[in-house]
């Protein structure tokens, strides 16, 4: 229970409750049978839906059951994207996976959205043709880690250059680099941050979520 709500905490709560208005980057992180549909804001990655489908094993005699289960997985992921992402507002969508799964899913989603039966499918079809970036990641199971890995990709950074979602990731990457290469330029804990503030030496300030949860 939180007894005091300051302006920063209220803003954080509003952002969490109305992610769609803050996020201009969406992401789908895939592995066989598991997908996470996310929205990326400047300060947080919000998981909007998780899809889990059991994928049948390969059989030499009959591969139809595996094909059917993969199609089911793709369709549920596609429907989750339609239900949870407003593609008229999102500027960039990342599709991330190990191997070629990302490309296979994009092809499936593009074919499905070509029907354009609803406004949501029309917007998704437009996004799939012009505002989608497919990124190979090493481990899609830890989807937030995979997203951070994807956002380090130069091609992704180029596409996301004008989005809000990349700002926080860039700042965190800079902090991690400086704390290793130029530790004198980085301080943390309230005592040292306050001292830097009094000397007017703060260029960028990162605030942990724990501050707002306390």
PDB file of N, CA and C in Angstrom, residues 74-140:
ATOM      1  N   UNK A  74       0.640 -19.285 -34.976  1.00  0.00           N
ATOM      2  CA  UNK A  74       0.726 -18.036 -35.728  1.00  0.00           C
ATOM      3  C   UNK A  74      -0.594 -17.258 -35.666  1.00  0.00           C
ATOM      4  N   UNK A  75      -1.704 -17.979 -35.824  1.00  0.00           N
ATOM      5  CA  UNK A  75      -3.003 -17.292 -35.850  1.00  0.00           C
ATOM      6  C   UNK A  75      -3.322 -16.667 -34.494  1.00  0.00           C
ATOM      7  N   UNK A  76      -3.035 -17.361 -33.412  1.00  0.00           N
ATOM      8  CA  UNK A  76      -3.294 -16.794 -32.078  1.00  0.00           C
ATOM      9  C   UNK A  76      -2.408 -15.581 -31.819  1.00  0.00           C
ATOM     10  N   UNK A  77      -1.168 -15.635 -32.289  1.00  0.00           N
ATOM     11  CA  UNK A  77      -0.264 -14.491 -32.140  1.00  0.00           C
ATOM     12  C   UNK A  77      -0.752 -13.315 -32.966  1.00  0.00           C
ATOM     13  N   UNK A  78      -1.188 -13.594 -34.174  1.00  0.00           N
ATOM     14  CA  UNK A  78      -1.733 -12.567 -35.068  1.00  0.00           C
ATOM     15  C   UNK A  78      -2.954 -11.893 -34.438  1.00  0.00           C
ATOM     16  N   UNK A  79      -3.858 -12.696 -33.891  1.00  0.00           N
ATOM     17  CA  UNK A  79      -5.067 -12.152 -33.265  1.00  0.00           C
ATOM     18  C   UNK A  79      -4.732 -11.329 -32.021  1.00  0.00           C
ATOM     19  N   UNK A  80      -3.693 -11.754 -31.280  1.00  0.00           N
ATOM     20  CA  UNK A  80      -3.263 -10.993 -30.106  1.00  0.00           C
ATOM     21  C   UNK A  80      -2.701  -9.632 -30.512  1.00  0.00           C
ATOM     22  N   UNK A  81      -1.992  -9.584 -31.633  1.00  0.00           N
ATOM     23  CA  UNK A  81      -1.486  -8.308 -32.142  1.00  0.00           C
ATOM     24  C   UNK A  81      -2.643  -7.371 -32.489  1.00  0.00           C
ATOM     25  N   UNK A  82      -3.641  -7.893 -33.172  1.00  0.00           N
ATOM     26  CA  UNK A  82      -4.794  -7.080 -33.550  1.00  0.00           C
ATOM     27  C   UNK A  82      -5.534  -6.558 -32.324  1.00  0.00           C
ATOM     28  N   UNK A  83      -5.643  -7.412 -31.301  1.00  0.00           N
ATOM     29  CA  UNK A  83      -6.420  -7.058 -30.119  1.00  0.00           C
ATOM     30  C   UNK A  83      -5.695  -6.074 -29.203  1.00  0.00           C
ATOM     31  N   UNK A  84      -4.359  -6.071 -29.226  1.00  0.00           N
ATOM     32  CA  UNK A  84      -3.607  -5.322 -28.211  1.00  0.00           C
ATOM     33  C   UNK A  84      -2.773  -4.160 -28.737  1.00  0.00           C
ATOM     34  N   UNK A  85      -2.638  -4.029 -30.049  1.00  0.00           N
ATOM     35  CA  UNK A  85      -1.809  -2.964 -30.612  1.00  0.00           C
ATOM     36  C   UNK A  85      -2.631  -2.122 -31.569  1.00  0.00           C
ATOM     37  N   UNK A  86      -2.582  -0.812 -31.383  1.00  0.00           N
ATOM     38  CA  UNK A  86      -3.224   0.124 -32.304  1.00  0.00           C
ATOM     39  C   UNK A  86      -2.191   0.527 -33.350  1.00  0.00           C
ATOM     40  N   UNK A  87      -2.265  -0.082 -34.523  1.00  0.00           N
ATOM     41  CA  UNK A  87      -1.254   0.152 -35.543  1.00  0.00           C
ATOM     42  C   UNK A  87      -1.418   1.490 -36.258  1.00  0.00           C
ATOM     43  N   UNK A  88      -2.460   2.241 -35.934  1.00  0.00           N
ATOM     44  CA  UNK A  88      -2.561   3.603 -36.467  1.00  0.00           C
ATOM     45  C   UNK A  88      -1.695   4.568 -35.652  1.00  0.00           C
ATOM     46  N   UNK A  89      -1.311   4.163 -34.432  1.00  0.00           N
ATOM     47  CA  UNK A  89      -0.505   5.018 -33.562  1.00  0.00           C
ATOM     48  C   UNK A  89       0.954   4.564 -33.482  1.00  0.00           C
ATOM     49  N   UNK A  90       1.172   3.261 -33.587  1.00  0.00           N
ATOM     50  CA  UNK A  90       2.525   2.712 -33.462  1.00  0.00           C
ATOM     51  C   UNK A  90       3.348   3.057 -34.703  1.00  0.00           C
ATOM     52  N   UNK A  91       4.561   3.555 -34.491  1.00  0.00           N
ATOM     53  CA  UNK A  91       5.427   3.940 -35.609  1.00  0.00           C
ATOM     54  C   UNK A  91       6.288   2.786 -36.107  1.00  0.00           C
ATOM     55  N   UNK A  92       6.736   1.931 -35.187  1.00  0.00           N
ATOM     56  CA  UNK A  92       7.610   0.818 -35.547  1.00  0.00           C
ATOM     57  C   UNK A  92       7.173  -0.423 -34.785  1.00  0.00           C
ATOM     58  N   UNK A  93       7.179  -1.560 -35.465  1.00  0.00           N
ATOM     59  CA  UNK A  93       6.914  -2.838 -34.809  1.00  0.00           C
ATOM     60  C   UNK A  93       8.093  -3.772 -35.044  1.00  0.00           C
ATOM     61  N   UNK A  94       8.596  -4.351 -33.961  1.00  0.00           N
ATOM     62  CA  UNK A  94       9.695  -5.310 -34.045  1.00  0.00           C
ATOM     63  C   UNK A  94       9.136  -6.729 -33.976  1.00  0.00           C
ATOM     64  N   UNK A  95       9.607  -7.595 -34.848  1.00  0.00           N
ATOM     65  CA  UNK A  95       9.305  -9.026 -34.767  1.00  0.00           C
ATOM     66  C   UNK A  95      10.629  -9.727 -34.519  1.00  0.00           C
ATOM     67  N   UNK A  96      10.765 -10.330 -33.346  1.00  0.00           N
ATOM     68  CA  UNK A  96      12.052 -10.883 -32.900  1.00  0.00           C
ATOM     69  C   UNK A  96      11.935 -12.383 -32.667  1.00  0.00           C
ATOM     70  N   UNK A  97      12.965 -13.113 -33.081  1.00  0.00           N
ATOM     71  CA  UNK A  97      12.996 -14.556 -32.827  1.00  0.00           C
ATOM     72  C   UNK A  97      14.375 -15.098 -33.153  1.00  0.00           C
ATOM     73  N   UNK A  98      14.707 -16.273 -32.621  1.00  0.00           N
ATOM     74  CA  UNK A  98      15.880 -16.980 -33.133  1.00  0.00           C
ATOM     75  C   UNK A  98      15.555 -17.503 -34.537  1.00  0.00           C
ATOM     76  N   UNK A  99      16.570 -17.720 -35.351  1.00  0.00           N
ATOM     77  CA  UNK A  99      16.373 -18.345 -36.656  1.00  0.00           C
ATOM     78  C   UNK A  99      15.464 -17.568 -37.580  1.00  0.00           C
ATOM     79  N   UNK A 100      14.679 -18.305 -38.380  1.00  0.00           N
ATOM     80  CA  UNK A 100      13.837 -17.696 -39.417  1.00  0.00           C
ATOM     81  C   UNK A 100      12.378 -17.568 -39.004  1.00  0.00           C
ATOM     82  N   UNK A 101      12.064 -17.887 -37.762  1.00  0.00           N
ATOM     83  CA  UNK A 101      10.672 -17.858 -37.312  1.00  0.00           C
ATOM     84  C   UNK A 101      10.047 -16.476 -37.526  1.00  0.00           C
ATOM     85  N   UNK A 102      10.815 -15.419 -37.277  1.00  0.00           N
ATOM     86  CA  UNK A 102      10.317 -14.052 -37.426  1.00  0.00           C
ATOM     87  C   UNK A 102       9.840 -13.779 -38.845  1.00  0.00           C
ATOM     88  N   UNK A 103      10.602 -14.255 -39.830  1.00  0.00           N
ATOM     89  CA  UNK A 103      10.251 -14.032 -41.232  1.00  0.00           C
ATOM     90  C   UNK A 103       9.038 -14.865 -41.636  1.00  0.00           C
ATOM     91  N   UNK A 104       8.962 -16.079 -41.129  1.00  0.00           N
ATOM     92  CA  UNK A 104       7.825 -16.944 -41.432  1.00  0.00           C
ATOM     93  C   UNK A 104       6.537 -16.348 -40.856  1.00  0.00           C
ATOM     94  N   UNK A 105       6.627 -15.831 -39.618  1.00  0.00           N
ATOM     95  CA  UNK A 105       5.434 -15.246 -39.015  1.00  0.00           C
ATOM     96  C   UNK A 105       5.020 -13.969 -39.744  1.00  0.00           C
ATOM     97  N   UNK A 106       5.975 -13.139 -40.128  1.00  0.00           N
ATOM     98  CA  UNK A 106       5.643 -11.917 -40.868  1.00  0.00           C
ATOM     99  C   UNK A 106       4.907 -12.258 -42.163  1.00  0.00           C
ATOM    100  N   UNK A 107       5.390 -13.293 -42.879  1.00  0.00           N
ATOM    101  CA  UNK A 107       4.741 -13.707 -44.124  1.00  0.00           C
ATOM    102  C   UNK A 107       3.311 -14.178 -43.854  1.00  0.00           C
ATOM    103  N   UNK A 108       3.127 -14.932 -42.757  1.00  0.00           N
ATOM    104  CA  UNK A 108       1.788 -15.397 -42.391  1.00  0.00           C
ATOM    105  C   UNK A 108       0.874 -14.206 -42.084  1.00  0.00           C
ATOM    106  N   UNK A 109       1.361 -13.281 -41.257  1.00  0.00           N
ATOM    107  CA  UNK A 109       0.549 -12.133 -40.854  1.00  0.00           C
ATOM    108  C   UNK A 109       0.216 -11.239 -42.047  1.00  0.00           C
ATOM    109  N   UNK A 110       1.153 -11.083 -42.960  1.00  0.00           N
ATOM    110  CA  UNK A 110       0.914 -10.265 -44.148  1.00  0.00           C
ATOM    111  C   UNK A 110      -0.185 -10.884 -45.010  1.00  0.00           C
ATOM    112  N   UNK A 111      -0.119 -12.209 -45.179  1.00  0.00           N
ATOM    113  CA  UNK A 111      -1.143 -12.897 -45.979  1.00  0.00           C
ATOM    114  C   UNK A 111      -2.519 -12.786 -45.321  1.00  0.00           C
ATOM    115  N   UNK A 112      -2.559 -12.970 -43.982  1.00  0.00           N
ATOM    116  CA  UNK A 112      -3.836 -12.884 -43.270  1.00  0.00           C
ATOM    117  C   UNK A 112      -4.432 -11.471 -43.355  1.00  0.00           C
ATOM    118  N   UNK A 113      -3.570 -10.463 -43.196  1.00  0.00           N
ATOM    119  CA  UNK A 113      -4.074  -9.083 -43.149  1.00  0.00           C
ATOM    120  C   UNK A 113      -4.459  -8.555 -44.519  1.00  0.00           C
ATOM    121  N   UNK A 114      -4.070  -9.259 -45.593  1.00  0.00           N
ATOM    122  CA  UNK A 114      -4.436  -8.817 -46.937  1.00  0.00           C
ATOM    123  C   UNK A 114      -5.941  -8.880 -47.175  1.00  0.00           C
ATOM    124  N   UNK A 115      -6.638  -9.634 -46.341  1.00  0.00           N
ATOM    125  CA  UNK A 115      -8.112  -9.689 -46.450  1.00  0.00           C
ATOM    126  C   UNK A 115      -8.716  -8.336 -46.117  1.00  0.00           C
ATOM    127  N   UNK A 116      -8.060  -7.621 -45.158  1.00  0.00           N
ATOM    128  CA  UNK A 116      -8.460  -6.269 -44.749  1.00  0.00           C
ATOM    129  C   UNK A 116      -9.959  -6.187 -44.441  1.00  0.00           C
ATOM    130  N   UNK A 117     -10.421  -7.116 -43.627  1.00  0.00           N
ATOM    131  CA  UNK A 117     -11.838  -7.149 -43.274  1.00  0.00           C
ATOM    132  C   UNK A 117     -12.193  -6.073 -42.263  1.00  0.00           C
ATOM    133  N   UNK A 118     -11.241  -5.653 -41.445  1.00  0.00           N
ATOM    134  CA  UNK A 118     -11.499  -4.651 -40.418  1.00  0.00           C
ATOM    135  C   UNK A 118     -10.480  -3.518 -40.534  1.00  0.00           C
ATOM    136  N   UNK A 119     -10.774  -2.403 -39.867  1.00  0.00           N
ATOM    137  CA  UNK A 119      -9.827  -1.283 -39.866  1.00  0.00           C
ATOM    138  C   UNK A 119      -8.507  -1.680 -39.220  1.00  0.00           C
ATOM    139  N   UNK A 120      -8.586  -2.535 -38.176  1.00  0.00           N
ATOM    140  CA  UNK A 120      -7.366  -2.993 -37.501  1.00  0.00           C
ATOM    141  C   UNK A 120      -6.485  -3.794 -38.453  1.00  0.00           C
ATOM    142  N   UNK A 121      -7.094  -4.658 -39.276  1.00  0.00           N
ATOM    143  CA  UNK A 121      -6.317  -5.445 -40.232  1.00  0.00           C
ATOM    144  C   UNK A 121      -5.730  -4.566 -41.331  1.00  0.00           C
ATOM    145  N   UNK A 122      -6.459  -3.539 -41.730  1.00  0.00           N
ATOM    146  CA  UNK A 122      -5.929  -2.610 -42.737  1.00  0.00           C
ATOM    147  C   UNK A 122      -4.690  -1.898 -42.193  1.00  0.00           C
ATOM    148  N   UNK A 123      -4.770  -1.444 -40.931  1.00  0.00           N
ATOM    149  CA  UNK A 123      -3.633  -0.746 -40.315  1.00  0.00           C
ATOM    150  C   UNK A 123      -2.453  -1.691 -40.137  1.00  0.00           C
ATOM    151  N   UNK A 124      -2.719  -2.951 -39.737  1.00  0.00           N
ATOM    152  CA  UNK A 124      -1.654  -3.941 -39.579  1.00  0.00           C
ATOM    153  C   UNK A 124      -1.003  -4.243 -40.918  1.00  0.00           C
ATOM    154  N   UNK A 125      -1.794  -4.375 -41.976  1.00  0.00           N
ATOM    155  CA  UNK A 125      -1.249  -4.659 -43.291  1.00  0.00           C
ATOM    156  C   UNK A 125      -0.306  -3.547 -43.746  1.00  0.00           C
ATOM    157  N   UNK A 126      -0.695  -2.296 -43.496  1.00  0.00           N
ATOM    158  CA  UNK A 126       0.158  -1.157 -43.846  1.00  0.00           C
ATOM    159  C   UNK A 126       1.466  -1.212 -43.061  1.00  0.00           C
ATOM    160  N   UNK A 127       1.362  -1.527 -41.764  1.00  0.00           N
ATOM    161  CA  UNK A 127       2.548  -1.603 -40.920  1.00  0.00           C
ATOM    162  C   UNK A 127       3.479  -2.726 -41.370  1.00  0.00           C
ATOM    163  N   UNK A 128       2.902  -3.876 -41.735  1.00  0.00           N
ATOM    164  CA  UNK A 128       3.712  -5.021 -42.153  1.00  0.00           C
ATOM    165  C   UNK A 128       4.497  -4.736 -43.427  1.00  0.00           C
ATOM    166  N   UNK A 129       4.001  -3.831 -44.244  1.00  0.00           N
ATOM    167  CA  UNK A 129       4.663  -3.521 -45.503  1.00  0.00           C
ATOM    168  C   UNK A 129       5.703  -2.421 -45.375  1.00  0.00           C
ATOM    169  N   UNK A 130       5.596  -1.586 -44.321  1.00  0.00           N
ATOM    170  CA  UNK A 130       6.497  -0.427 -44.290  1.00  0.00           C
ATOM    171  C   UNK A 130       7.138  -0.141 -42.938  1.00  0.00           C
ATOM    172  N   UNK A 131       6.540  -0.607 -41.825  1.00  0.00           N
ATOM    173  CA  UNK A 131       7.037  -0.198 -40.516  1.00  0.00           C
ATOM    174  C   UNK A 131       7.375  -1.387 -39.616  1.00  0.00           C
ATOM    175  N   UNK A 132       7.775  -2.501 -40.241  1.00  0.00           N
ATOM    176  CA  UNK A 132       8.128  -3.707 -39.491  1.00  0.00           C
ATOM    177  C   UNK A 132       9.630  -3.956 -39.615  1.00  0.00           C
ATOM    178  N   UNK A 133      10.277  -4.295 -38.491  1.00  0.00           N
ATOM    179  CA  UNK A 133      11.686  -4.676 -38.504  1.00  0.00           C
ATOM    180  C   UNK A 133      11.787  -6.084 -37.916  1.00  0.00           C
ATOM    181  N   UNK A 134      12.322  -7.028 -38.693  1.00  0.00           N
ATOM    182  CA  UNK A 134      12.526  -8.391 -38.209  1.00  0.00           C
ATOM    183  C   UNK A 134      13.947  -8.513 -37.667  1.00  0.00           C
ATOM    184  N   UNK A 135      14.083  -8.988 -36.439  1.00  0.00           N
ATOM    185  CA  UNK A 135      15.376  -9.004 -35.769  1.00  0.00           C
ATOM    186  C   UNK A 135      15.654 -10.404 -35.218  1.00  0.00           C
ATOM    187  N   UNK A 136      16.864 -10.896 -35.471  1.00  0.00           N
ATOM    188  CA  UNK A 136      17.267 -12.183 -34.907  1.00  0.00           C
ATOM    189  C   UNK A 136      17.815 -11.964 -33.504  1.00  0.00           C
ATOM    190  N   UNK A 137      17.310 -12.737 -32.547  1.00  0.00           N
ATOM    191  CA  UNK A 137      17.788 -12.661 -31.165  1.00  0.00           C
ATOM    192  C   UNK A 137      18.232 -14.050 -30.724  1.00  0.00           C
ATOM    193  N   UNK A 138      19.059 -14.097 -29.694  1.00  0.00           N
ATOM    194  CA  UNK A 138      19.621 -15.387 -29.268  1.00  0.00           C
ATOM    195  C   UNK A 138      18.669 -16.186 -28.396  1.00  0.00           C
ATOM    196  N   UNK A 139      17.884 -15.495 -27.563  1.00  0.00           N
ATOM    197  CA  UNK A 139      17.010 -16.204 -26.620  1.00  0.00           C
ATOM    198  C   UNK A 139      15.696 -15.458 -26.491  1.00  0.00           C
ATOM    199  N   UNK A 140      14.636 -16.025 -27.067  1.00  0.00           N
ATOM    200  CA  UNK A 140      13.341 -15.362 -27.045  1.00  0.00           C
ATOM    201  C   UNK A 140      12.535 -15.694 -25.793  1.00  0.00           C
TER     202      UNK A 140
END
